[in-house]
Each structure stands twice: as structure tokens, then as C-alpha cells.
Amino acid sequence: MSFSLYEAIVPTMIQILQAGQGWIASAKSCGIAEEELAQTRLIEDMLPFSYQARSMITHSVGAIEGARKGSFSPDLEEAPTDLETMRLALGAAENTMRALSKGEVDSFIDGEMHFTFPAREIDIPFATEDFLLSFSQPNFFFHATTAYGILRMKGVKLGKTAFMGQLRTTLS
């Protein structure tokens, strides 16, 4: 059985983007101030929850946009700190990923692109599929796991099934 690039990336990103909306809905009702949650870090040298949540979008929708244009750079804009704005942004990212066609994503195979970070004079060339699978997908899961971990650390009632979201079973 072979998998396409689309199947290797898109359905699981949709699953976790949807789950992330649930984490934020739980966070909204936990009684902790939104600004406190938004600014919480696992450790001082890591970026806060607001950045982690936004980076899920950067490394899903942003990665696809980068694949389309052949270049990807980090999103350095200030992340929203309002939980509802974050939840809605994750929902919009989920919808964008759902709208992708298998044909378009698979057409990225054998393309060329660059990860650029002009402020640090970084320009790394990639085959597009390698960028998506070895750079953006691991980053997506890193930021999702970190966002989830921050909420758990702050006492938001979430379990492993909340992280995983809706599984794609043969029962569904």
C-alpha cells in the first residue's frame, strides 16, 4: 500500500487542528485569565502558548502556502492572545486544509523550495516534499504538543484523547 504526500500530511494535521480548538474551548472555561494562559511558557527560553497555537497554523496552512510559492519564512508577527481568536484561527486553518485537493498537494512532489530567515541570513534549499515531511510536519507536532503541554501544566482538564482528537477509525 502506498501513501500520497497528501495522505501523509493533510488528514492528521486536520485532526490535530480540530483537537486544538477543543483544547482552547476547555481553556476558556477553566477560570484562568486568558492573558496568563497566552503568555505561559514551559520554560523561560521557550515561546508562550499564544505563539505555539499560532505556529500550528504556520506549519500547516503556512507550509502549504510556502510549497505553492517555493519559499517559506517564519511568521514573526505578534500572536493573538485572545483565546477565542486563537480557536477561530485554528478553525479557519482546519477549513483551509480540508479544502486542499489531493492532486494539488501531490503535485508538490519533486518541486523545489527554500526555507528563508533573512534576519539570520538563512536560506536552506529543500525538495518540497522533504520540506513538508522533515521540517513543517515535525514543527507542527512540536508546537501542538507544546501548546497542549502548557494547558495541562496550567491545570486545564485535558487527557490524551483530547490531544488526539477525532480518530479516523473504520467505525466512523
Short mmCIF file of N, CA and C in Angstrom, two decimals:
data_model
loop_
_atom_site.label_atom_id
_atom_site.label_comp_id
_atom_site.label_asym_id
_atom_site.label_seq_id
_atom_site.Cartn_x
_atom_site.Cartn_y
_atom_site.Cartn_z
N MET A 1 0.85 -1.18 0.00
CA MET A 1 0.00 0.00 0.00
C MET A 1 0.89 1.24 0.00
N SER A 2 0.63 2.12 -0.91
CA SER A 2 1.42 3.36 -0.95
C SER A 2 0.55 4.52 -0.46
N PHE A 3 1.24 5.52 0.04
CA PHE A 3 0.58 6.73 0.51
C PHE A 3 1.00 7.88 -0.37
N SER A 4 0.12 8.80 -0.55
CA SER A 4 0.45 10.03 -1.26
C SER A 4 0.98 11.05 -0.26
N LEU A 5 1.59 12.10 -0.76
CA LEU A 5 2.04 13.19 0.09
C LEU A 5 0.84 13.78 0.84
N TYR A 6 -0.26 13.96 0.14
CA TYR A 6 -1.49 14.46 0.77
C TYR A 6 -1.86 13.60 1.97
N GLU A 7 -1.94 12.29 1.77
CA GLU A 7 -2.36 11.38 2.84
C GLU A 7 -1.38 11.35 4.00
N ALA A 8 -0.11 11.59 3.71
CA ALA A 8 0.91 11.59 4.76
C ALA A 8 0.87 12.84 5.64
N ILE A 9 0.23 13.89 5.15
CA ILE A 9 0.28 15.16 5.87
C ILE A 9 -1.10 15.69 6.26
N VAL A 10 -1.95 15.87 5.30
CA VAL A 10 -3.16 16.68 5.49
C VAL A 10 -4.17 16.10 6.49
N PRO A 11 -4.58 14.84 6.39
CA PRO A 11 -5.62 14.36 7.33
C PRO A 11 -5.22 14.45 8.80
N THR A 12 -3.97 14.18 9.11
CA THR A 12 -3.56 14.25 10.52
C THR A 12 -3.45 15.69 10.99
N MET A 13 -3.01 16.59 10.13
CA MET A 13 -2.99 18.00 10.52
C MET A 13 -4.42 18.48 10.78
N ILE A 14 -5.36 18.08 9.94
CA ILE A 14 -6.76 18.45 10.17
C ILE A 14 -7.21 17.91 11.53
N GLN A 15 -6.88 16.67 11.82
CA GLN A 15 -7.26 16.04 13.09
C GLN A 15 -6.74 16.84 14.28
N ILE A 16 -5.48 17.25 14.24
CA ILE A 16 -4.89 17.96 15.38
C ILE A 16 -5.35 19.43 15.42
N LEU A 17 -5.55 20.06 14.27
CA LEU A 17 -6.11 21.42 14.28
C LEU A 17 -7.50 21.43 14.91
N GLN A 18 -8.30 20.42 14.58
CA GLN A 18 -9.63 20.31 15.18
C GLN A 18 -9.52 20.06 16.69
N ALA A 19 -8.62 19.17 17.08
CA ALA A 19 -8.43 18.89 18.51
C ALA A 19 -7.98 20.16 19.25
N GLY A 20 -7.09 20.93 18.63
CA GLY A 20 -6.60 22.16 19.26
C GLY A 20 -7.71 23.14 19.58
N GLN A 21 -8.72 23.17 18.73
CA GLN A 21 -9.88 24.03 19.02
C GLN A 21 -10.56 23.58 20.30
N GLY A 22 -10.62 22.28 20.50
CA GLY A 22 -11.19 21.74 21.73
C GLY A 22 -10.36 22.06 22.95
N TRP A 23 -9.04 22.03 22.83
CA TRP A 23 -8.18 22.38 23.96
C TRP A 23 -8.44 23.82 24.39
N ILE A 24 -8.57 24.68 23.38
CA ILE A 24 -8.79 26.10 23.69
C ILE A 24 -10.17 26.31 24.28
N ALA A 25 -11.17 25.60 23.80
CA ALA A 25 -12.51 25.69 24.39
C ALA A 25 -12.46 25.27 25.86
N SER A 26 -11.71 24.23 26.17
CA SER A 26 -11.55 23.81 27.57
C SER A 26 -10.80 24.87 28.37
N ALA A 27 -9.80 25.47 27.77
CA ALA A 27 -9.03 26.51 28.46
C ALA A 27 -9.89 27.73 28.77
N LYS A 28 -10.81 28.05 27.85
CA LYS A 28 -11.68 29.22 28.06
C LYS A 28 -12.56 29.06 29.29
N SER A 29 -12.89 27.82 29.63
CA SER A 29 -13.81 27.60 30.76
C SER A 29 -13.09 27.15 32.03
N CYS A 30 -11.77 27.24 32.07
CA CYS A 30 -11.03 26.72 33.23
C CYS A 30 -10.87 27.74 34.35
N GLY A 31 -11.19 29.00 34.10
CA GLY A 31 -11.10 30.01 35.15
C GLY A 31 -9.76 30.71 35.25
N ILE A 32 -8.83 30.41 34.39
CA ILE A 32 -7.53 31.09 34.38
C ILE A 32 -7.62 32.26 33.40
N ALA A 33 -7.06 33.38 33.78
CA ALA A 33 -7.10 34.57 32.92
C ALA A 33 -6.48 34.27 31.56
N GLU A 34 -7.14 34.75 30.51
CA GLU A 34 -6.68 34.48 29.15
C GLU A 34 -5.27 35.00 28.91
N GLU A 35 -4.97 36.19 29.38
CA GLU A 35 -3.64 36.76 29.18
C GLU A 35 -2.58 35.89 29.85
N GLU A 36 -2.90 35.36 31.03
CA GLU A 36 -1.97 34.48 31.72
C GLU A 36 -1.71 33.22 30.89
N LEU A 37 -2.77 32.61 30.39
CA LEU A 37 -2.60 31.42 29.56
C LEU A 37 -1.80 31.75 28.29
N ALA A 38 -2.15 32.84 27.65
CA ALA A 38 -1.49 33.22 26.40
C ALA A 38 0.00 33.42 26.58
N GLN A 39 0.42 33.91 27.74
CA GLN A 39 1.83 34.23 27.97
C GLN A 39 2.60 33.12 28.69
N THR A 40 1.94 32.02 29.03
CA THR A 40 2.61 30.94 29.75
C THR A 40 3.60 30.21 28.85
N ARG A 41 4.75 29.91 29.44
CA ARG A 41 5.82 29.18 28.76
C ARG A 41 6.15 27.94 29.58
N LEU A 42 6.59 26.88 28.92
CA LEU A 42 7.03 25.70 29.67
C LEU A 42 8.32 26.00 30.43
N ILE A 43 9.17 26.79 29.82
CA ILE A 43 10.43 27.20 30.41
C ILE A 43 10.78 28.55 29.81
N GLU A 44 11.55 29.33 30.52
CA GLU A 44 11.80 30.72 30.16
C GLU A 44 12.26 30.93 28.73
N ASP A 45 13.09 30.03 28.20
CA ASP A 45 13.62 30.27 26.86
C ASP A 45 12.75 29.73 25.73
N MET A 46 11.53 29.27 26.06
CA MET A 46 10.58 28.84 25.03
C MET A 46 9.54 29.94 24.81
N LEU A 47 8.96 29.95 23.65
CA LEU A 47 7.93 30.94 23.36
C LEU A 47 6.61 30.54 24.01
N PRO A 48 5.71 31.53 24.24
CA PRO A 48 4.49 31.28 25.02
C PRO A 48 3.40 30.52 24.25
N PHE A 49 2.37 30.15 24.99
CA PHE A 49 1.24 29.41 24.43
C PHE A 49 0.69 30.07 23.18
N SER A 50 0.52 31.39 23.18
CA SER A 50 -0.05 32.07 22.02
C SER A 50 0.78 31.79 20.76
N TYR A 51 2.09 31.79 20.90
CA TYR A 51 2.96 31.51 19.76
C TYR A 51 2.84 30.05 19.34
N GLN A 52 2.75 29.15 20.30
CA GLN A 52 2.66 27.72 20.00
C GLN A 52 1.38 27.44 19.20
N ALA A 53 0.26 28.01 19.64
CA ALA A 53 -1.01 27.80 18.94
C ALA A 53 -0.95 28.37 17.53
N ARG A 54 -0.39 29.55 17.38
CA ARG A 54 -0.29 30.16 16.05
C ARG A 54 0.65 29.37 15.15
N SER A 55 1.67 28.76 15.73
CA SER A 55 2.63 28.00 14.93
C SER A 55 2.02 26.73 14.36
N MET A 56 0.95 26.24 14.96
CA MET A 56 0.23 25.12 14.35
C MET A 56 -0.32 25.54 12.98
N ILE A 57 -0.74 26.77 12.89
CA ILE A 57 -1.26 27.32 11.62
C ILE A 57 -0.10 27.57 10.66
N THR A 58 0.98 28.14 11.18
CA THR A 58 2.15 28.43 10.37
C THR A 58 2.68 27.17 9.69
N HIS A 59 2.70 26.06 10.43
CA HIS A 59 3.30 24.84 9.89
C HIS A 59 2.29 23.89 9.26
N SER A 60 1.06 24.37 9.09
CA SER A 60 0.08 23.62 8.30
C SER A 60 -0.28 24.47 7.09
N VAL A 61 -1.13 25.43 7.26
CA VAL A 61 -1.53 26.32 6.16
C VAL A 61 -0.33 27.08 5.60
N GLY A 62 0.49 27.60 6.48
CA GLY A 62 1.67 28.36 6.02
C GLY A 62 2.64 27.50 5.23
N ALA A 63 2.79 26.24 5.64
CA ALA A 63 3.67 25.33 4.91
C ALA A 63 3.13 25.06 3.50
N ILE A 64 1.82 24.88 3.40
CA ILE A 64 1.21 24.66 2.09
C ILE A 64 1.39 25.91 1.22
N GLU A 65 1.17 27.08 1.80
CA GLU A 65 1.37 28.32 1.04
C GLU A 65 2.82 28.44 0.60
N GLY A 66 3.75 28.06 1.47
CA GLY A 66 5.17 28.07 1.11
C GLY A 66 5.47 27.11 -0.02
N ALA A 67 4.85 25.94 0.02
CA ALA A 67 5.04 24.95 -1.05
C ALA A 67 4.53 25.51 -2.38
N ARG A 68 3.43 26.22 -2.32
CA ARG A 68 2.87 26.81 -3.55
C ARG A 68 3.81 27.84 -4.16
N LYS A 69 4.41 28.67 -3.34
CA LYS A 69 5.24 29.75 -3.88
C LYS A 69 6.74 29.42 -3.92
N GLY A 70 7.13 28.30 -3.31
CA GLY A 70 8.53 27.90 -3.36
C GLY A 70 9.41 28.49 -2.29
N SER A 71 8.79 29.13 -1.30
CA SER A 71 9.57 29.76 -0.24
C SER A 71 8.74 29.84 1.04
N PHE A 72 9.39 29.59 2.17
CA PHE A 72 8.74 29.65 3.47
C PHE A 72 9.66 30.40 4.42
N SER A 73 9.08 31.32 5.18
CA SER A 73 9.80 32.05 6.22
C SER A 73 8.99 32.00 7.50
N PRO A 74 9.66 32.08 8.65
CA PRO A 74 8.91 32.06 9.92
C PRO A 74 7.96 33.25 10.03
N ASP A 75 6.84 33.03 10.72
CA ASP A 75 5.87 34.08 11.00
C ASP A 75 6.32 34.79 12.28
N LEU A 76 6.81 36.00 12.15
CA LEU A 76 7.35 36.74 13.29
C LEU A 76 6.38 37.79 13.84
N GLU A 77 5.16 37.82 13.30
CA GLU A 77 4.17 38.78 13.81
C GLU A 77 3.72 38.37 15.21
N GLU A 78 3.25 39.34 15.95
CA GLU A 78 2.74 39.07 17.29
C GLU A 78 1.52 38.15 17.21
N ALA A 79 1.54 37.11 18.01
CA ALA A 79 0.42 36.15 18.03
C ALA A 79 -0.74 36.73 18.84
N PRO A 80 -1.98 36.43 18.46
CA PRO A 80 -3.12 36.89 19.24
C PRO A 80 -3.10 36.26 20.64
N THR A 81 -3.61 37.00 21.61
CA THR A 81 -3.64 36.49 22.99
C THR A 81 -5.06 36.16 23.45
N ASP A 82 -6.04 36.49 22.65
CA ASP A 82 -7.44 36.20 22.97
C ASP A 82 -7.74 34.75 22.58
N LEU A 83 -8.22 33.95 23.52
CA LEU A 83 -8.44 32.53 23.27
C LEU A 83 -9.45 32.27 22.15
N GLU A 84 -10.50 33.06 22.09
CA GLU A 84 -11.49 32.85 21.04
C GLU A 84 -10.89 33.15 19.66
N THR A 85 -10.07 34.17 19.58
CA THR A 85 -9.38 34.46 18.32
C THR A 85 -8.49 33.30 17.92
N MET A 86 -7.78 32.73 18.89
CA MET A 86 -6.92 31.57 18.61
C MET A 86 -7.76 30.39 18.14
N ARG A 87 -8.86 30.13 18.81
CA ARG A 87 -9.73 29.00 18.44
C ARG A 87 -10.27 29.17 17.03
N LEU A 88 -10.74 30.36 16.74
CA LEU A 88 -11.28 30.63 15.40
C LEU A 88 -10.20 30.52 14.32
N ALA A 89 -8.99 30.96 14.64
CA ALA A 89 -7.89 30.86 13.68
C ALA A 89 -7.55 29.39 13.41
N LEU A 90 -7.56 28.55 14.44
CA LEU A 90 -7.33 27.12 14.24
C LEU A 90 -8.45 26.52 13.38
N GLY A 91 -9.69 26.98 13.62
CA GLY A 91 -10.81 26.51 12.81
C GLY A 91 -10.68 26.92 11.36
N ALA A 92 -10.24 28.14 11.13
CA ALA A 92 -10.03 28.60 9.75
C ALA A 92 -8.92 27.79 9.09
N ALA A 93 -7.87 27.49 9.84
CA ALA A 93 -6.77 26.67 9.29
C ALA A 93 -7.28 25.26 8.97
N GLU A 94 -8.09 24.71 9.85
CA GLU A 94 -8.68 23.39 9.58
C GLU A 94 -9.48 23.43 8.27
N ASN A 95 -10.30 24.44 8.11
CA ASN A 95 -11.12 24.55 6.90
C ASN A 95 -10.26 24.71 5.65
N THR A 96 -9.19 25.47 5.76
CA THR A 96 -8.27 25.64 4.63
C THR A 96 -7.64 24.31 4.25
N MET A 97 -7.22 23.56 5.25
CA MET A 97 -6.60 22.25 4.98
C MET A 97 -7.63 21.29 4.37
N ARG A 98 -8.87 21.34 4.86
CA ARG A 98 -9.92 20.48 4.30
C ARG A 98 -10.20 20.80 2.83
N ALA A 99 -9.99 22.04 2.43
CA ALA A 99 -10.27 22.46 1.06
C ALA A 99 -9.17 22.06 0.08
N LEU A 100 -8.05 21.58 0.57
CA LEU A 100 -6.96 21.18 -0.32
C LEU A 100 -7.34 19.93 -1.11
N SER A 101 -6.91 19.89 -2.32
CA SER A 101 -7.14 18.68 -3.11
C SER A 101 -5.90 17.79 -3.02
N LYS A 102 -6.15 16.51 -3.11
CA LYS A 102 -5.06 15.53 -3.13
C LYS A 102 -4.15 15.82 -4.31
N GLY A 103 -4.73 16.14 -5.45
CA GLY A 103 -3.94 16.42 -6.64
C GLY A 103 -2.98 17.59 -6.47
N GLU A 104 -3.47 18.66 -5.83
CA GLU A 104 -2.58 19.82 -5.64
C GLU A 104 -1.42 19.45 -4.74
N VAL A 105 -1.71 18.85 -3.59
CA VAL A 105 -0.64 18.54 -2.64
C VAL A 105 0.34 17.55 -3.26
N ASP A 106 -0.16 16.54 -3.94
CA ASP A 106 0.73 15.58 -4.57
C ASP A 106 1.56 16.21 -5.70
N SER A 107 1.06 17.30 -6.27
CA SER A 107 1.82 17.98 -7.34
C SER A 107 3.07 18.68 -6.81
N PHE A 108 3.18 18.82 -5.49
CA PHE A 108 4.37 19.45 -4.90
C PHE A 108 5.59 18.53 -4.97
N ILE A 109 5.37 17.23 -5.15
CA ILE A 109 6.47 16.27 -5.17
C ILE A 109 7.44 16.63 -6.29
N ASP A 110 8.71 16.60 -5.94
CA ASP A 110 9.82 16.94 -6.83
C ASP A 110 9.94 18.43 -7.11
N GLY A 111 9.16 19.24 -6.40
CA GLY A 111 9.33 20.68 -6.52
C GLY A 111 10.53 21.14 -5.69
N GLU A 112 10.88 22.38 -5.86
CA GLU A 112 11.98 22.98 -5.10
C GLU A 112 11.45 24.15 -4.30
N MET A 113 11.98 24.28 -3.12
CA MET A 113 11.61 25.44 -2.30
C MET A 113 12.73 25.76 -1.34
N HIS A 114 12.60 26.90 -0.68
CA HIS A 114 13.62 27.36 0.26
C HIS A 114 12.97 27.78 1.57
N PHE A 115 13.63 27.40 2.65
CA PHE A 115 13.32 27.97 3.95
C PHE A 115 14.25 29.16 4.09
N THR A 116 13.66 30.35 4.25
CA THR A 116 14.49 31.55 4.39
C THR A 116 14.17 32.26 5.70
N PHE A 117 15.22 32.78 6.28
CA PHE A 117 15.10 33.58 7.50
C PHE A 117 16.09 34.73 7.33
N PRO A 118 15.64 35.77 6.59
CA PRO A 118 16.57 36.85 6.22
C PRO A 118 17.29 37.49 7.41
N ALA A 119 16.63 37.64 8.55
CA ALA A 119 17.26 38.28 9.70
C ALA A 119 18.49 37.51 10.18
N ARG A 120 18.53 36.22 9.90
CA ARG A 120 19.68 35.40 10.31
C ARG A 120 20.49 34.90 9.11
N GLU A 121 20.19 35.47 7.94
CA GLU A 121 20.87 35.11 6.70
C GLU A 121 20.83 33.60 6.44
N ILE A 122 19.65 33.02 6.66
CA ILE A 122 19.46 31.58 6.45
C ILE A 122 18.67 31.38 5.17
N ASP A 123 19.14 30.46 4.35
CA ASP A 123 18.45 30.04 3.14
C ASP A 123 18.77 28.57 2.94
N ILE A 124 17.80 27.70 3.22
CA ILE A 124 18.00 26.26 3.13
C ILE A 124 17.15 25.72 2.00
N PRO A 125 17.79 25.11 0.99
CA PRO A 125 17.01 24.54 -0.12
C PRO A 125 16.44 23.17 0.27
N PHE A 126 15.25 22.89 -0.21
CA PHE A 126 14.57 21.62 0.03
C PHE A 126 13.89 21.15 -1.24
N ALA A 127 13.74 19.84 -1.39
CA ALA A 127 12.69 19.32 -2.26
C ALA A 127 11.41 19.60 -1.48
N THR A 128 10.36 20.01 -2.16
CA THR A 128 9.15 20.44 -1.45
C THR A 128 8.61 19.36 -0.53
N GLU A 129 8.57 18.11 -0.98
CA GLU A 129 8.05 17.05 -0.12
C GLU A 129 8.92 16.85 1.12
N ASP A 130 10.24 17.05 0.98
CA ASP A 130 11.12 16.93 2.14
C ASP A 130 10.91 18.08 3.11
N PHE A 131 10.67 19.27 2.59
CA PHE A 131 10.34 20.39 3.46
C PHE A 131 9.08 20.08 4.28
N LEU A 132 8.04 19.62 3.60
CA LEU A 132 6.77 19.34 4.28
C LEU A 132 6.92 18.21 5.30
N LEU A 133 7.62 17.14 4.93
CA LEU A 133 7.71 15.96 5.80
C LEU A 133 8.80 16.05 6.86
N SER A 134 9.90 16.74 6.57
CA SER A 134 11.01 16.75 7.54
C SER A 134 11.16 18.06 8.29
N PHE A 135 10.47 19.10 7.85
CA PHE A 135 10.56 20.39 8.53
C PHE A 135 9.22 20.82 9.10
N SER A 136 8.24 21.03 8.25
CA SER A 136 6.98 21.58 8.75
C SER A 136 6.17 20.58 9.56
N GLN A 137 6.10 19.33 9.12
CA GLN A 137 5.31 18.37 9.90
C GLN A 137 5.87 18.17 11.31
N PRO A 138 7.19 17.96 11.48
CA PRO A 138 7.71 17.87 12.85
C PRO A 138 7.49 19.15 13.65
N ASN A 139 7.64 20.31 13.00
CA ASN A 139 7.38 21.57 13.69
C ASN A 139 5.92 21.68 14.12
N PHE A 140 5.02 21.27 13.23
CA PHE A 140 3.59 21.29 13.56
C PHE A 140 3.33 20.50 14.84
N PHE A 141 3.86 19.28 14.91
CA PHE A 141 3.63 18.44 16.08
C PHE A 141 4.36 18.96 17.32
N PHE A 142 5.54 19.54 17.14
CA PHE A 142 6.25 20.14 18.26
C PHE A 142 5.40 21.24 18.90
N HIS A 143 4.89 22.14 18.07
CA HIS A 143 4.12 23.27 18.60
C HIS A 143 2.77 22.82 19.16
N ALA A 144 2.13 21.84 18.52
CA ALA A 144 0.88 21.31 19.05
C ALA A 144 1.11 20.66 20.42
N THR A 145 2.14 19.86 20.53
CA THR A 145 2.44 19.19 21.79
C THR A 145 2.80 20.20 22.87
N THR A 146 3.55 21.22 22.51
CA THR A 146 3.94 22.25 23.48
C THR A 146 2.71 23.04 23.94
N ALA A 147 1.83 23.40 23.01
CA ALA A 147 0.60 24.12 23.37
C ALA A 147 -0.24 23.28 24.33
N TYR A 148 -0.42 22.01 23.99
CA TYR A 148 -1.18 21.09 24.83
C TYR A 148 -0.51 20.97 26.21
N GLY A 149 0.80 20.82 26.22
CA GLY A 149 1.53 20.68 27.49
C GLY A 149 1.40 21.91 28.37
N ILE A 150 1.41 23.08 27.78
CA ILE A 150 1.24 24.32 28.56
C ILE A 150 -0.14 24.33 29.21
N LEU A 151 -1.17 23.99 28.45
CA LEU A 151 -2.52 23.98 29.03
C LEU A 151 -2.62 22.95 30.15
N ARG A 152 -2.04 21.78 29.96
CA ARG A 152 -2.06 20.75 31.02
C ARG A 152 -1.32 21.26 32.26
N MET A 153 -0.16 21.89 32.03
CA MET A 153 0.63 22.42 33.14
C MET A 153 -0.15 23.46 33.95
N LYS A 154 -0.99 24.23 33.26
CA LYS A 154 -1.79 25.26 33.93
C LYS A 154 -3.05 24.69 34.57
N GLY A 155 -3.29 23.40 34.42
CA GLY A 155 -4.43 22.77 35.08
C GLY A 155 -5.67 22.59 34.23
N VAL A 156 -5.59 22.89 32.95
CA VAL A 156 -6.74 22.67 32.08
C VAL A 156 -6.97 21.16 32.00
N LYS A 157 -8.20 20.76 32.20
CA LYS A 157 -8.56 19.34 32.24
C LYS A 157 -8.60 18.77 30.82
N LEU A 158 -7.50 18.18 30.43
CA LEU A 158 -7.36 17.55 29.12
C LEU A 158 -6.69 16.20 29.31
N GLY A 159 -7.06 15.25 28.52
CA GLY A 159 -6.41 13.95 28.54
C GLY A 159 -5.82 13.64 27.17
N LYS A 160 -5.25 12.45 27.07
CA LYS A 160 -4.62 12.05 25.82
C LYS A 160 -5.61 12.05 24.66
N THR A 161 -6.84 11.62 24.91
CA THR A 161 -7.82 11.60 23.83
C THR A 161 -8.14 13.02 23.35
N ALA A 162 -8.04 14.01 24.24
CA ALA A 162 -8.24 15.40 23.82
C ALA A 162 -7.11 15.83 22.88
N PHE A 163 -5.89 15.38 23.17
CA PHE A 163 -4.78 15.71 22.26
C PHE A 163 -5.01 15.08 20.89
N MET A 164 -5.40 13.83 20.88
CA MET A 164 -5.52 13.09 19.63
C MET A 164 -6.70 13.53 18.78
N GLY A 165 -7.77 13.97 19.40
CA GLY A 165 -8.94 14.39 18.65
C GLY A 165 -9.69 13.22 18.04
N GLN A 166 -10.44 13.51 16.99
CA GLN A 166 -11.29 12.51 16.33
C GLN A 166 -10.43 11.54 15.52
N LEU A 167 -10.40 10.30 15.95
CA LEU A 167 -9.64 9.28 15.24
C LEU A 167 -10.35 8.90 13.94
N ARG A 168 -9.58 8.47 12.96
CA ARG A 168 -10.15 8.03 11.69
C ARG A 168 -10.25 6.49 11.74
N THR A 169 -11.28 6.00 12.38
CA THR A 169 -11.46 4.55 12.54
C THR A 169 -12.38 4.01 11.46
N THR A 170 -12.42 2.72 11.35
CA THR A 170 -13.36 2.10 10.41
C THR A 170 -14.77 2.10 10.98
N LEU A 171 -14.92 2.50 12.24
CA LEU A 171 -16.24 2.56 12.88
C LEU A 171 -16.95 3.88 12.59
N SER A 172 -16.19 4.91 12.20
CA SER A 172 -16.79 6.23 12.00
C SER A 172 -17.62 6.30 10.75
#
